[in-house]
């Protein structure tokens, strides 16, 4: 599995194009584009790597991670996938967009294909495994590329930190549990691709993340 990373918008969100090198089939994880320049960056990458986008996957339904859903859906005619426990958050996106002055670009996320813990998502000949990692939001998920040794964790885990738990539906104790019982159990060499900031590994976070020690 190949992963292209883009840093988008004033939210500083990481958007990923995840694709099978053999078939060029691709999923967009957490599209964060809020303007035509960022949209063009995605289009150019799709053209350069000859990708076929088949779906959008939101690790959770906060505005920064869904800002580009409308563009991808319209441009490539693909469905959105998310965890249903975040539906109440998806229904509030347009209200938040008004606060940031980007309402013309961003739509509520009310209709999507539901994902559950343990689901397998085909990406060409490869697959992503859904790991339910609530705490930052009730429906937070991580996407595990077992074969390639990668995991996209949304805002559950960061390099040296963890996501916020003080937003609606957040739960600090659940967030710690998700990290320890579901992410830290992955092989230590697994590359962690977070929703914000730099890449890390499970091994590094297991040994040095202050929120997950002892």
mmCIF file of N, CA and C in Angstrom, residues 118-183:
data_model
loop_
_atom_site.group_PDB
_atom_site.id
_atom_site.type_symbol
_atom_site.label_atom_id
_atom_site.label_comp_id
_atom_site.label_asym_id
_atom_site.label_seq_id
_atom_site.Cartn_x
_atom_site.Cartn_y
_atom_site.Cartn_z
ATOM 1 N N UNK A 118 -13.413 -4.081 12.979
ATOM 2 C CA UNK A 118 -13.144 -5.362 12.344
ATOM 3 C C UNK A 118 -13.484 -5.424 10.872
ATOM 4 N N UNK A 119 -14.155 -4.394 10.352
ATOM 5 C CA UNK A 119 -14.458 -4.375 8.923
ATOM 6 C C UNK A 119 -13.176 -4.351 8.101
ATOM 7 N N UNK A 120 -13.241 -4.931 6.915
ATOM 8 C CA UNK A 120 -12.126 -4.897 5.974
ATOM 9 C C UNK A 120 -12.546 -4.061 4.762
ATOM 10 N N UNK A 121 -11.732 -3.086 4.399
ATOM 11 C CA UNK A 121 -12.023 -2.197 3.278
ATOM 12 C C UNK A 121 -11.053 -2.512 2.154
ATOM 13 N N UNK A 122 -11.593 -2.962 1.032
ATOM 14 C CA UNK A 122 -10.738 -3.299 -0.110
ATOM 15 C C UNK A 122 -10.216 -2.036 -0.768
ATOM 16 N N UNK A 123 -8.919 -2.040 -1.056
ATOM 17 C CA UNK A 123 -8.274 -0.983 -1.830
ATOM 18 C C UNK A 123 -7.498 -1.697 -2.932
ATOM 19 N N UNK A 124 -8.149 -1.900 -4.062
ATOM 20 C CA UNK A 124 -7.560 -2.737 -5.090
ATOM 21 C C UNK A 124 -7.350 -4.139 -4.559
ATOM 22 N N UNK A 125 -6.117 -4.640 -4.657
ATOM 23 C CA UNK A 125 -5.785 -5.966 -4.139
ATOM 24 C C UNK A 125 -5.355 -5.935 -2.672
ATOM 25 N N UNK A 126 -5.314 -4.752 -2.093
ATOM 26 C CA UNK A 126 -4.905 -4.593 -0.700
ATOM 27 C C UNK A 126 -6.150 -4.356 0.162
ATOM 28 N N UNK A 127 -5.953 -4.208 1.479
ATOM 29 C CA UNK A 127 -7.095 -3.918 2.341
ATOM 30 C C UNK A 127 -6.666 -3.139 3.577
ATOM 31 N N UNK A 128 -7.623 -2.379 4.083
ATOM 32 C CA UNK A 128 -7.476 -1.665 5.342
ATOM 33 C C UNK A 128 -8.434 -2.276 6.358
ATOM 34 N N UNK A 129 -7.941 -2.487 7.569
ATOM 35 C CA UNK A 129 -8.772 -3.016 8.644
ATOM 36 C C UNK A 129 -9.239 -1.866 9.527
ATOM 37 N N UNK A 130 -10.512 -1.870 9.855
ATOM 38 C CA UNK A 130 -11.086 -0.830 10.699
ATOM 39 C C UNK A 130 -10.894 -1.197 12.170
ATOM 40 N N UNK A 131 -10.257 -0.288 12.907
ATOM 41 C CA UNK A 131 -10.103 -0.433 14.358
ATOM 42 C C UNK A 131 -10.890 0.699 15.010
ATOM 43 N N UNK A 132 -11.908 0.368 15.775
ATOM 44 C CA UNK A 132 -12.679 1.405 16.465
ATOM 45 C C UNK A 132 -11.849 1.936 17.629
ATOM 46 N N UNK A 133 -11.522 3.214 17.579
ATOM 47 C CA UNK A 133 -10.676 3.833 18.608
ATOM 48 C C UNK A 133 -11.366 5.085 19.158
ATOM 49 N N UNK A 134 -12.444 4.915 19.902
ATOM 50 C CA UNK A 134 -13.175 6.077 20.439
ATOM 51 C C UNK A 134 -12.409 6.779 21.542
ATOM 52 N N UNK A 135 -12.850 7.986 21.840
ATOM 53 C CA UNK A 135 -12.249 8.785 22.911
ATOM 54 C C UNK A 135 -12.124 10.227 22.494
ATOM 55 N N UNK A 136 -11.496 10.468 21.337
ATOM 56 C CA UNK A 136 -11.497 11.814 20.767
ATOM 57 C C UNK A 136 -12.903 12.139 20.281
ATOM 58 N N UNK A 137 -13.550 11.143 19.717
ATOM 59 C CA UNK A 137 -14.968 11.195 19.378
ATOM 60 C C UNK A 137 -15.514 9.781 19.541
ATOM 61 N N UNK A 138 -16.832 9.623 19.699
ATOM 62 C CA UNK A 138 -17.378 8.276 19.921
ATOM 63 C C UNK A 138 -17.156 7.327 18.759
ATOM 64 N N UNK A 139 -17.144 7.871 17.541
ATOM 65 C CA UNK A 139 -17.002 7.027 16.368
ATOM 66 C C UNK A 139 -15.624 7.065 15.745
ATOM 67 N N UNK A 140 -14.631 7.474 16.484
ATOM 68 C CA UNK A 140 -13.280 7.535 15.940
ATOM 69 C C UNK A 140 -12.790 6.157 15.508
ATOM 70 N N UNK A 141 -12.171 6.098 14.344
ATOM 71 C CA UNK A 141 -11.600 4.843 13.869
ATOM 72 C C UNK A 141 -10.165 5.044 13.430
ATOM 73 N N UNK A 142 -9.415 3.944 13.423
ATOM 74 C CA UNK A 142 -8.089 3.901 12.834
ATOM 75 C C UNK A 142 -8.130 2.897 11.691
ATOM 76 N N UNK A 143 -7.271 3.088 10.706
ATOM 77 C CA UNK A 143 -7.257 2.255 9.510
ATOM 78 C C UNK A 143 -5.903 1.570 9.410
ATOM 79 N N UNK A 144 -5.910 0.263 9.529
ATOM 80 C CA UNK A 144 -4.672 -0.513 9.654
ATOM 81 C C UNK A 144 -4.348 -1.250 8.364
ATOM 82 N N UNK A 145 -3.228 -0.919 7.794
ATOM 83 C CA UNK A 145 -2.660 -1.624 6.645
ATOM 84 C C UNK A 145 -1.716 -2.674 7.207
ATOM 85 N N UNK A 146 -2.250 -3.831 7.504
ATOM 86 C CA UNK A 146 -1.466 -4.876 8.171
ATOM 87 C C UNK A 146 -0.275 -5.310 7.324
ATOM 88 N N UNK A 147 -0.505 -5.528 6.051
ATOM 89 C CA UNK A 147 0.546 -6.004 5.161
ATOM 90 C C UNK A 147 1.681 -4.997 5.031
ATOM 91 N N UNK A 148 1.343 -3.721 4.921
ATOM 92 C CA UNK A 148 2.360 -2.695 4.737
ATOM 93 C C UNK A 148 2.920 -2.127 6.019
ATOM 94 N N UNK A 149 2.279 -2.449 7.154
ATOM 95 C CA UNK A 149 2.775 -1.948 8.430
ATOM 96 C C UNK A 149 2.501 -0.475 8.657
ATOM 97 N N UNK A 150 1.298 -0.033 8.296
ATOM 98 C CA UNK A 150 0.898 1.356 8.473
ATOM 99 C C UNK A 150 -0.442 1.426 9.195
ATOM 100 N N UNK A 151 -0.642 2.479 9.964
ATOM 101 C CA UNK A 151 -1.950 2.722 10.558
ATOM 102 C C UNK A 151 -2.232 4.218 10.541
ATOM 103 N N UNK A 152 -3.399 4.587 10.033
ATOM 104 C CA UNK A 152 -3.868 5.980 10.029
ATOM 105 C C UNK A 152 -4.824 6.137 11.195
ATOM 106 N N UNK A 153 -4.486 7.008 12.126
ATOM 107 C CA UNK A 153 -5.134 7.020 13.435
ATOM 108 C C UNK A 153 -6.029 8.230 13.693
ATOM 109 N N UNK A 154 -6.218 9.092 12.693
ATOM 110 C CA UNK A 154 -7.018 10.286 12.946
ATOM 111 C C UNK A 154 -6.427 11.095 14.083
ATOM 112 N N UNK A 155 -7.270 11.492 15.029
ATOM 113 C CA UNK A 155 -6.800 12.276 16.174
ATOM 114 C C UNK A 155 -6.755 11.463 17.454
ATOM 115 N N UNK A 156 -6.623 10.141 17.329
ATOM 116 C CA UNK A 156 -6.505 9.284 18.510
ATOM 117 C C UNK A 156 -5.102 9.357 19.106
ATOM 118 N N UNK A 157 -4.093 9.392 18.248
ATOM 119 C CA UNK A 157 -2.703 9.347 18.690
ATOM 120 C C UNK A 157 -1.864 10.301 17.850
ATOM 121 N N UNK A 158 -0.962 11.025 18.527
ATOM 122 C CA UNK A 158 -0.005 11.894 17.844
ATOM 123 C C UNK A 158 1.403 11.523 18.293
ATOM 124 N N UNK A 159 2.398 12.055 17.607
ATOM 125 C CA UNK A 159 3.773 11.859 18.032
ATOM 126 C C UNK A 159 3.976 12.535 19.386
ATOM 127 N N UNK A 160 4.144 11.743 20.418
ATOM 128 C CA UNK A 160 4.362 12.268 21.759
ATOM 129 C C UNK A 160 3.125 12.793 22.449
ATOM 130 N N UNK A 161 1.948 12.533 21.910
ATOM 131 C CA UNK A 161 0.733 13.068 22.509
ATOM 132 C C UNK A 161 -0.471 12.231 22.101
ATOM 133 N N UNK A 162 -1.645 12.684 22.497
ATOM 134 C CA UNK A 162 -2.905 12.056 22.108
ATOM 135 C C UNK A 162 -3.887 13.165 21.751
ATOM 136 N N UNK A 163 -5.025 12.788 21.196
ATOM 137 C CA UNK A 163 -6.015 13.772 20.804
ATOM 138 C C UNK A 163 -6.735 14.400 21.981
ATOM 139 N N UNK A 164 -7.461 15.469 21.689
ATOM 140 C CA UNK A 164 -8.287 16.118 22.708
ATOM 141 C C UNK A 164 -9.463 15.216 23.074
ATOM 142 N N UNK A 165 -9.915 15.373 24.300
ATOM 143 C CA UNK A 165 -11.097 14.625 24.740
ATOM 144 C C UNK A 165 -12.146 15.552 25.338
ATOM 145 N N UNK A 166 -11.960 16.863 25.163
ATOM 146 C CA UNK A 166 -12.874 17.840 25.760
ATOM 147 C C UNK A 166 -13.886 18.384 24.751
ATOM 148 N N UNK A 167 -13.968 17.782 23.577
ATOM 149 C CA UNK A 167 -14.960 18.170 22.590
ATOM 150 C C UNK A 167 -16.206 17.304 22.765
ATOM 151 N N UNK A 168 -17.345 17.692 22.176
ATOM 152 C CA UNK A 168 -18.575 16.908 22.349
ATOM 153 C C UNK A 168 -18.389 15.432 22.015
ATOM 154 N N UNK A 169 -18.764 14.582 22.954
ATOM 155 C CA UNK A 169 -18.634 13.145 22.766
ATOM 156 C C UNK A 169 -17.280 12.584 23.144
ATOM 157 N N UNK A 170 -16.344 13.452 23.530
ATOM 158 C CA UNK A 170 -15.019 12.981 23.906
ATOM 159 C C UNK A 170 -15.003 12.354 25.290
ATOM 160 N N UNK A 171 -14.047 11.462 25.506
ATOM 161 C CA UNK A 171 -13.933 10.772 26.791
ATOM 162 C C UNK A 171 -12.463 10.415 27.002
ATOM 163 N N UNK A 172 -11.825 11.072 27.959
ATOM 164 C CA UNK A 172 -10.388 10.881 28.176
ATOM 165 C C UNK A 172 -10.036 9.436 28.509
ATOM 166 N N UNK A 173 -10.792 8.836 29.414
ATOM 167 C CA UNK A 173 -10.468 7.465 29.828
ATOM 168 C C UNK A 173 -10.658 6.493 28.663
ATOM 169 N N UNK A 174 -11.666 6.736 27.838
ATOM 170 C CA UNK A 174 -11.874 5.894 26.667
ATOM 171 C C UNK A 174 -10.752 6.084 25.653
ATOM 172 N N UNK A 175 -10.269 7.313 25.532
ATOM 173 C CA UNK A 175 -9.170 7.601 24.616
ATOM 174 C C UNK A 175 -7.899 6.863 25.029
ATOM 175 N N UNK A 176 -7.587 6.889 26.309
ATOM 176 C CA UNK A 176 -6.417 6.168 26.813
ATOM 177 C C UNK A 176 -6.589 4.666 26.570
ATOM 178 N N UNK A 177 -7.784 4.151 26.829
ATOM 179 C CA UNK A 177 -8.061 2.726 26.627
ATOM 180 C C UNK A 177 -7.894 2.339 25.168
ATOM 181 N N UNK A 178 -8.401 3.170 24.262
ATOM 182 C CA UNK A 178 -8.276 2.880 22.836
ATOM 183 C C UNK A 178 -6.815 2.809 22.419
ATOM 184 N N UNK A 179 -6.022 3.747 22.914
ATOM 185 C CA UNK A 179 -4.604 3.755 22.573
ATOM 186 C C UNK A 179 -3.882 2.530 23.115
ATOM 187 N N UNK A 180 -4.111 2.225 24.384
ATOM 188 C CA UNK A 180 -3.364 1.151 25.023
ATOM 189 C C UNK A 180 -3.827 -0.224 24.532
ATOM 190 N N UNK A 181 -5.143 -0.421 24.446
ATOM 191 C CA UNK A 181 -5.663 -1.752 24.158
ATOM 192 C C UNK A 181 -5.781 -2.059 22.673
ATOM 193 N N UNK A 182 -5.774 -1.019 21.823
ATOM 194 C CA UNK A 182 -5.974 -1.290 20.405
ATOM 195 C C UNK A 182 -4.817 -0.816 19.520
ATOM 196 N N UNK A 183 -4.204 0.304 19.845
ATOM 197 C CA UNK A 183 -3.098 0.763 19.013
ATOM 198 C C UNK A 183 -1.755 0.257 19.509
#
